[in-house]
XYZ file of C-alpha atoms in Angstrom:
485
model
C 37.919 -108.248 -36.955
C 39.104 -109.154 -40.455
C 41.092 -112.349 -40.920
C 44.818 -111.585 -40.643
C 47.022 -112.036 -43.684
C 49.262 -114.413 -41.700
C 48.731 -116.365 -38.464
C 49.385 -114.193 -35.415
C 51.714 -115.852 -32.853
C 50.199 -114.328 -29.727
C 51.696 -116.830 -27.252
C 55.117 -116.947 -25.631
C 57.962 -118.965 -27.124
C 59.964 -120.806 -24.454
C 62.423 -123.690 -24.864
C 61.398 -124.473 -28.424
C 57.636 -124.415 -27.821
C 54.699 -122.033 -28.019
C 53.249 -121.851 -24.515
C 50.484 -119.923 -22.787
C 51.306 -117.299 -20.227
C 50.695 -118.035 -16.562
C 48.331 -115.054 -16.651
C 44.822 -115.265 -18.088
C 44.988 -111.593 -19.049
C 44.933 -110.861 -22.787
C 45.697 -107.641 -24.634
C 44.286 -106.119 -27.804
C 46.020 -104.419 -30.710
C 44.237 -102.074 -33.116
C 45.280 -100.794 -36.516
C 46.331 -97.127 -36.443
C 45.114 -96.862 -40.048
C 41.416 -97.460 -39.471
C 41.198 -98.469 -35.785
C 40.041 -102.014 -36.597
C 40.931 -104.825 -34.202
C 44.013 -106.825 -35.203
C 44.185 -109.246 -32.292
C 42.574 -109.477 -28.853
C 44.558 -112.471 -27.572
C 48.063 -111.063 -27.112
C 49.725 -112.635 -24.068
C 52.421 -111.314 -21.758
C 55.086 -113.059 -19.721
C 54.784 -113.258 -15.936
C 57.447 -113.994 -13.313
C 56.890 -117.741 -13.704
C 57.294 -117.459 -17.483
C 60.481 -115.413 -17.149
C 61.960 -117.973 -14.748
C 61.119 -120.801 -17.159
C 62.733 -118.984 -20.091
C 65.878 -118.135 -18.108
C 66.233 -121.734 -16.911
C 65.874 -122.994 -20.494
C 68.426 -120.443 -21.664
C 70.942 -121.546 -19.030
C 70.474 -125.182 -20.028
C 71.047 -124.329 -23.687
C 74.071 -122.166 -22.901
C 75.741 -124.848 -20.818
C 74.662 -127.634 -23.162
C 74.530 -128.035 -26.932
C 75.042 -124.385 -27.856
C 78.332 -124.165 -25.986
C 79.694 -126.965 -28.165
C 79.172 -124.910 -31.342
C 82.469 -123.675 -32.746
C 82.785 -120.096 -33.959
C 82.440 -121.320 -37.529
C 79.283 -123.234 -36.632
C 77.777 -120.179 -34.952
C 78.574 -118.173 -38.065
C 76.871 -120.780 -40.230
C 73.824 -120.659 -37.950
C 73.580 -116.884 -38.394
C 73.879 -117.220 -42.164
C 71.086 -119.782 -42.186
C 68.937 -117.566 -39.975
C 69.492 -114.604 -42.310
C 68.440 -116.732 -45.287
C 65.376 -117.929 -43.383
C 64.387 -114.339 -42.644
C 64.515 -113.471 -46.320
C 62.553 -116.603 -47.178
C 59.799 -115.364 -44.840
C 60.368 -111.679 -45.603
C 56.798 -110.789 -46.545
C 55.379 -112.539 -43.482
C 57.816 -110.999 -40.993
C 57.363 -107.548 -42.524
C 53.574 -107.792 -42.299
C 53.655 -109.087 -38.717
C 55.665 -106.046 -37.640
C 53.974 -103.472 -39.875
C 50.287 -104.217 -39.345
C 50.053 -103.303 -35.633
C 51.750 -99.905 -36.065
C 50.853 -98.920 -39.638
C 54.401 -99.003 -40.994
C 54.529 -98.755 -44.787
C 54.971 -102.111 -46.511
C 58.003 -100.926 -48.468
C 59.751 -99.724 -45.324
C 58.893 -102.900 -43.382
C 60.262 -105.107 -46.167
C 63.465 -103.077 -46.242
C 63.816 -103.494 -42.478
C 63.703 -107.276 -42.784
C 66.382 -107.061 -45.475
C 68.523 -104.865 -43.218
C 68.034 -107.306 -40.344
C 69.283 -110.156 -42.544
C 72.280 -108.023 -43.555
C 73.079 -107.470 -39.874
C 73.029 -111.206 -39.150
C 75.251 -111.911 -42.149
C 77.696 -109.267 -40.944
C 78.017 -110.884 -37.518
C 78.215 -114.333 -39.055
C 81.508 -113.192 -40.500
C 82.779 -112.205 -37.056
C 81.845 -115.450 -35.298
C 85.198 -117.193 -35.887
C 87.321 -114.034 -36.175
C 86.807 -112.227 -32.888
C 90.324 -112.895 -31.678
C 91.843 -112.578 -28.254
C 95.280 -111.210 -27.478
C 98.640 -112.422 -26.255
C 101.724 -110.610 -24.973
C 105.359 -111.785 -24.974
C 106.902 -113.443 -21.928
C 109.649 -110.843 -21.613
C 109.003 -110.682 -17.879
C 108.710 -114.434 -17.479
C 104.921 -114.582 -17.878
C 102.870 -115.231 -20.982
C 99.751 -113.061 -20.951
C 96.670 -114.315 -22.817
C 93.339 -112.478 -23.054
C 90.261 -114.477 -24.021
C 86.846 -113.009 -24.860
C 84.217 -115.244 -23.273
C 80.407 -115.109 -23.632
C 78.350 -113.700 -20.779
C 75.591 -116.312 -20.802
C 71.912 -115.344 -20.739
C 71.357 -112.029 -22.514
C 68.147 -110.097 -23.085
C 67.101 -107.772 -25.902
C 64.352 -105.325 -24.957
C 63.231 -103.931 -28.286
C 61.138 -100.896 -29.299
C 58.173 -100.793 -31.646
C 59.471 -98.310 -34.211
C 62.050 -100.620 -35.836
C 61.342 -103.931 -34.153
C 63.009 -106.529 -36.345
C 66.023 -104.549 -37.504
C 66.856 -103.376 -33.963
C 66.376 -106.931 -32.715
C 68.975 -108.094 -35.247
C 71.438 -105.481 -33.965
C 71.339 -107.274 -30.620
C 70.791 -110.893 -31.667
C 73.675 -110.939 -34.177
C 76.556 -110.082 -31.833
C 75.020 -112.067 -28.963
C 74.904 -115.329 -30.920
C 78.176 -114.697 -32.743
C 80.011 -114.565 -29.419
C 78.307 -117.664 -28.010
C 75.575 -116.190 -25.817
C 71.918 -117.171 -25.700
C 69.208 -114.514 -25.985
C 65.696 -113.861 -24.725
C 63.812 -111.407 -26.935
C 61.367 -109.029 -25.251
C 59.547 -107.242 -28.068
C 57.387 -104.196 -27.502
C 53.818 -104.959 -26.526
C 52.846 -103.025 -29.674
C 54.832 -105.291 -32.051
C 55.121 -108.776 -30.520
C 54.495 -111.011 -33.527
C 57.560 -111.007 -35.782
C 60.041 -111.613 -32.954
C 58.008 -114.559 -31.695
C 57.703 -115.972 -35.190
C 61.440 -115.627 -35.820
C 62.352 -117.407 -32.572
C 60.103 -120.285 -33.598
C 61.428 -120.405 -37.152
C 65.047 -120.540 -35.992
C 64.396 -123.368 -33.551
C 61.972 -125.405 -35.652
C 64.390 -125.289 -38.594
C 67.126 -126.730 -36.380
C 69.337 -123.680 -36.844
C 69.791 -123.290 -33.084
C 68.987 -125.672 -30.203
C 65.876 -125.010 -28.091
C 66.450 -122.272 -25.534
C 69.035 -120.344 -27.569
C 66.460 -117.873 -28.948
C 63.263 -117.365 -26.959
C 60.583 -114.691 -26.981
C 58.679 -113.203 -24.055
C 56.138 -110.595 -25.209
C 54.921 -108.113 -22.642
C 54.857 -104.508 -21.527
C 57.069 -102.752 -18.988
C 56.352 -105.242 -16.221
C 57.887 -108.066 -18.259
C 60.943 -105.966 -19.035
C 61.322 -105.152 -15.351
C 61.272 -108.854 -14.438
C 64.084 -109.496 -16.896
C 66.103 -106.463 -15.809
C 65.853 -107.580 -12.169
C 66.523 -111.275 -12.778
C 69.548 -112.592 -10.935
C 70.525 -115.071 -13.664
C 70.387 -112.671 -16.610
C 73.874 -111.355 -17.390
C 73.205 -108.664 -19.976
C 70.357 -106.339 -20.980
C 70.406 -104.442 -24.257
C 67.606 -101.892 -24.202
C 66.388 -99.516 -26.890
C 63.667 -97.072 -25.903
C 62.914 -93.986 -23.869
C 65.267 -92.254 -21.450
C 62.871 -92.735 -18.524
C 62.599 -96.493 -19.068
C 66.325 -96.785 -19.749
C 67.046 -95.279 -16.349
C 64.773 -97.837 -14.702
C 66.524 -100.653 -16.568
C 69.913 -99.436 -15.381
C 68.684 -99.091 -11.799
C 67.243 -102.612 -11.860
C 70.444 -104.021 -13.322
C 72.527 -102.361 -10.629
C 70.284 -103.314 -7.726
C 70.019 -106.965 -8.793
C 73.266 -108.565 -9.925
C 75.163 -105.723 -11.631
C 74.330 -107.193 -15.026
C 75.886 -105.599 -18.090
C 73.724 -102.903 -19.724
C 73.661 -101.284 -23.151
C 71.210 -98.403 -23.533
C 70.222 -96.765 -26.806
C 67.806 -94.033 -25.789
C 66.247 -90.859 -27.137
C 67.463 -88.078 -29.339
C 66.810 -84.523 -30.418
C 69.309 -84.463 -33.222
C 70.678 -81.175 -34.590
C 71.625 -80.569 -38.214
C 73.426 -77.503 -39.580
C 72.897 -76.064 -43.064
C 75.789 -73.765 -44.021
C 75.666 -71.256 -46.858
C 78.249 -73.204 -48.904
C 76.344 -76.488 -48.774
C 75.133 -78.468 -51.761
C 71.666 -76.961 -51.553
C 69.645 -79.775 -53.134
C 71.472 -82.441 -51.125
C 70.827 -80.566 -47.874
C 67.118 -80.242 -48.653
C 66.849 -83.924 -49.573
C 68.437 -85.210 -46.370
C 66.606 -82.703 -44.155
C 63.227 -83.850 -45.464
C 64.115 -87.544 -45.362
C 65.533 -87.309 -41.832
C 62.259 -86.163 -40.281
C 59.679 -87.971 -42.418
C 60.919 -91.551 -42.822
C 58.894 -93.911 -40.635
C 56.607 -90.918 -39.944
C 59.396 -89.320 -37.912
C 59.339 -92.171 -35.418
C 63.089 -92.657 -35.116
C 65.424 -91.923 -32.227
C 68.017 -90.314 -34.488
C 65.630 -88.205 -36.585
C 67.083 -84.731 -37.236
C 64.385 -82.732 -35.471
C 66.423 -79.557 -34.827
C 67.389 -77.904 -38.107
C 69.746 -74.917 -37.981
C 70.139 -72.776 -41.111
C 72.794 -70.119 -41.591
C 71.259 -66.623 -41.725
C 72.568 -65.821 -45.181
C 70.505 -68.591 -46.816
C 67.784 -69.002 -44.205
C 64.950 -67.404 -46.168
C 65.635 -69.328 -49.363
C 66.352 -72.682 -47.706
C 63.385 -72.539 -45.356
C 61.005 -71.712 -48.221
C 62.195 -74.655 -50.325
C 62.296 -77.015 -47.344
C 58.766 -76.048 -46.298
C 57.478 -76.619 -49.825
C 59.035 -80.090 -49.930
C 57.443 -80.896 -46.574
C 54.058 -79.786 -47.942
C 54.525 -82.208 -50.812
C 55.076 -84.990 -48.276
C 51.577 -84.418 -46.916
C 50.257 -85.644 -50.257
C 52.188 -88.887 -49.738
C 50.326 -89.805 -46.546
C 47.995 -92.743 -46.931
C 47.333 -96.455 -46.739
C 50.689 -97.985 -45.717
C 50.018 -101.124 -47.781
C 49.999 -99.156 -51.050
C 53.242 -98.792 -52.981
C 52.829 -95.047 -53.558
C 52.453 -94.293 -49.834
C 55.570 -92.775 -48.291
C 54.200 -91.816 -44.864
C 51.927 -94.002 -42.783
C 50.224 -93.252 -39.475
C 51.775 -92.850 -36.078
C 51.943 -96.126 -34.178
C 48.721 -95.835 -32.180
C 46.335 -93.453 -30.426
C 48.773 -92.993 -27.581
C 51.519 -91.813 -29.900
C 49.105 -89.537 -31.758
C 48.009 -88.012 -28.458
C 51.634 -87.434 -27.461
C 52.473 -85.586 -30.675
C 49.241 -83.589 -30.533
C 49.969 -82.575 -26.926
C 52.842 -80.387 -28.083
C 50.332 -78.308 -30.040
C 47.480 -78.272 -27.525
C 48.273 -74.959 -25.821
C 48.822 -71.471 -27.155
C 52.233 -71.470 -28.755
C 54.110 -68.434 -30.079
C 56.037 -70.616 -32.514
C 55.294 -69.998 -36.186
C 53.931 -73.114 -37.920
C 55.041 -73.088 -41.559
C 53.686 -76.513 -42.485
C 51.369 -79.043 -40.844
C 50.918 -78.941 -37.113
C 47.749 -81.007 -37.093
C 46.219 -84.448 -37.504
C 45.707 -85.553 -41.081
C 42.171 -86.687 -41.814
C 39.456 -87.650 -39.375
C 40.198 -91.368 -39.181
C 43.346 -93.119 -38.085
C 46.495 -91.815 -36.396
C 47.974 -89.745 -39.216
C 49.945 -86.561 -38.491
C 51.017 -84.057 -41.101
C 54.745 -83.380 -41.553
C 55.308 -80.223 -39.552
C 57.789 -77.347 -39.788
C 58.089 -74.912 -36.872
C 60.091 -71.710 -37.328
C 62.249 -70.141 -34.602
C 60.596 -71.715 -31.541
C 61.515 -70.188 -28.165
C 64.553 -71.694 -26.510
C 62.478 -73.090 -23.645
C 59.644 -74.490 -25.780
C 58.857 -78.148 -25.097
C 58.559 -78.823 -28.818
C 62.152 -77.620 -29.206
C 63.580 -79.337 -26.125
C 61.832 -82.698 -25.929
C 61.817 -85.721 -28.207
C 58.476 -85.765 -30.030
C 58.771 -88.986 -32.036
C 56.751 -87.748 -34.958
C 57.356 -85.837 -38.224
C 57.949 -82.496 -36.485
C 61.044 -80.366 -37.075
C 62.101 -77.075 -35.488
C 63.990 -74.637 -37.744
C 66.218 -71.953 -36.229
C 68.815 -69.653 -37.742
C 72.441 -69.149 -36.764
C 75.208 -66.711 -37.630
C 78.429 -68.747 -37.462
C 79.996 -72.022 -36.300
C 80.274 -70.883 -32.702
C 76.585 -70.059 -32.427
C 75.558 -73.317 -34.074
C 77.702 -75.394 -31.700
C 76.326 -73.551 -28.695
C 72.719 -74.254 -29.690
C 73.349 -77.803 -30.920
C 75.144 -78.892 -27.744
C 72.609 -77.216 -25.450
C 70.656 -80.447 -25.033
C 70.607 -83.492 -22.793
C 70.622 -85.663 -25.930
C 73.640 -86.587 -28.026
C 72.775 -89.365 -30.434
C 73.075 -87.987 -33.972
C 74.109 -84.743 -35.644
C 74.551 -83.495 -39.204
C 76.691 -80.855 -40.899
C 76.061 -79.724 -44.471
C 79.033 -77.845 -45.935
C 81.597 -78.185 -48.706
C 84.387 -76.916 -46.455
C 86.124 -80.062 -45.198
C 88.040 -78.152 -42.516
C 84.788 -76.764 -41.122
C 83.218 -80.216 -41.277
C 86.033 -81.779 -39.265
C 86.069 -78.948 -36.714
C 82.367 -79.337 -36.087
C 82.457 -83.128 -36.016
C 84.960 -82.808 -33.179
C 82.982 -80.122 -31.367
C 79.537 -81.698 -31.469
C 78.377 -83.683 -28.427
C 77.092 -86.623 -30.419
C 77.766 -90.316 -30.824
C 77.380 -90.091 -34.603
C 78.024 -87.115 -36.898
C 77.024 -87.109 -40.549
C 78.822 -84.864 -43.014
C 76.483 -83.923 -45.884
C 74.096 -86.572 -44.576
C 72.150 -87.088 -41.366
C 69.974 -89.683 -39.618
C 71.985 -92.464 -41.212
C 73.856 -95.352 -39.563
C 76.019 -98.162 -40.876
C 76.550 -101.671 -39.507
C 80.343 -101.377 -39.939
C 80.611 -98.387 -37.584
C 79.561 -98.116 -33.927
C 76.178 -96.568 -33.154
C 75.148 -95.021 -29.847
C 74.884 -91.737 -28.018
C 76.396 -89.445 -25.429
C 74.770 -87.853 -22.386
C 71.196 -89.105 -21.896
C 71.079 -90.688 -25.339
C 72.587 -93.850 -23.968
C 75.453 -96.013 -22.770
C 77.551 -98.334 -24.899
C 77.560 -98.986 -28.626
C 75.814 -101.261 -31.075
C 76.935 -102.231 -34.596
C 80.470 -103.105 -35.728
C 82.955 -104.993 -33.572
C 82.144 -102.626 -30.704
C 78.920 -104.574 -30.133
C 80.909 -107.797 -29.750
C 82.728 -106.291 -26.783
C 79.477 -105.697 -24.924
C 78.519 -109.384 -25.171
C 81.834 -110.796 -23.944
C 83.910 -110.741 -20.793
C 87.681 -110.458 -21.160
C 89.518 -113.131 -19.181
C 93.236 -112.804 -18.538
C 95.324 -115.977 -18.310
C 98.857 -115.637 -16.882
C 101.376 -118.425 -17.477
C 104.491 -118.501 -15.330
C 107.387 -119.605 -17.526
C 109.887 -119.707 -14.639
C 108.500 -122.386 -12.350
């Protein structure tokens, strides 16, 4: 094992201290680039560790943190954002190394995470309540109060930026948060929790980190003193989180789950723009994104031309696969052997689908997969129906708006959709007709902190980003004042 570029925080972080797990079990992480060992001492939180972290969180919530004014919480978030940027290279490397994320993309994610915290810093003293006139003899006041102990269960594909989407609104509204990073990417979250506390930005217990796999997440989801779980991950695990939340103490739940996002290319589109976004939407982060546009529908009249150009651009992307630490690399490996095996499983059996590009592992070493274009897969094909989480896109043709909507909405997912057209009336009709939490017009697989993000159907419950996220971390309390006593 080569010496790591930065120290690897493999312990738990509870109540302002690095501590060892109550379990002697240790886990190993290997590089998906060359299969070398990164760390063989990764710890995971047990029931005793979870109880200790929750108790520390309650103490912090009821103690010094509760005395912070909104302005002070905003200042804390600004300081934390600045601290993230000060340690940008370290945090990016800690997240990127275990899953082979490109350095450029990992650095940008840390920058986006800092932007998210700055955004919510601005909300901390501006999330107002409401009042209604006493025309019936009663003054009505609505206050938005923090929930208490909240938990962020984060995925491995965008660990630090997704963490910030949860941490920002939680702290802005006065909650405390326990971070549960993926077992594949535990280091940056642990390091950030320590940085924030050691720098005196937040009191001990306000931000803690409990690495671990599904068992740790289940302990948190079932805990009777946790008041909110925000989970990003698979549909199957999201269902288990919701069941645990309901069967324990009916804790609040936000779920951001899978996707199989459709995108329509109409004959009147800006051709070059449509090609650009279609390629970007399925290849960034090696296609490992919940809102990747993996179902591409092209109008029949331009299908031959568009598909030929799109396929050629995807072939060019194969040449950009390589060492994720090099500046010229645009596509790194899949996260690990397990993810590689999952993507490969869709191509293991005889398949009548025409493969225009890719469809196989790239090279003999590492977990690289070639950007893949499949043409007109059968309606019941797994590769067309299920989320793959790799750079694999299915292209099908359609005749008109009605046919596109029928195919696009024929899915249990509803996270993201795209429409490429220069007809604004068509764009607005389709944006209304699509079963999707987010619709991009002449763009796709793009989200913005100022607008809510989340899905319909089995893509999730609740919203992150914007002021909508603040609502999910607060409880409205109504105060009625009798003016006639």
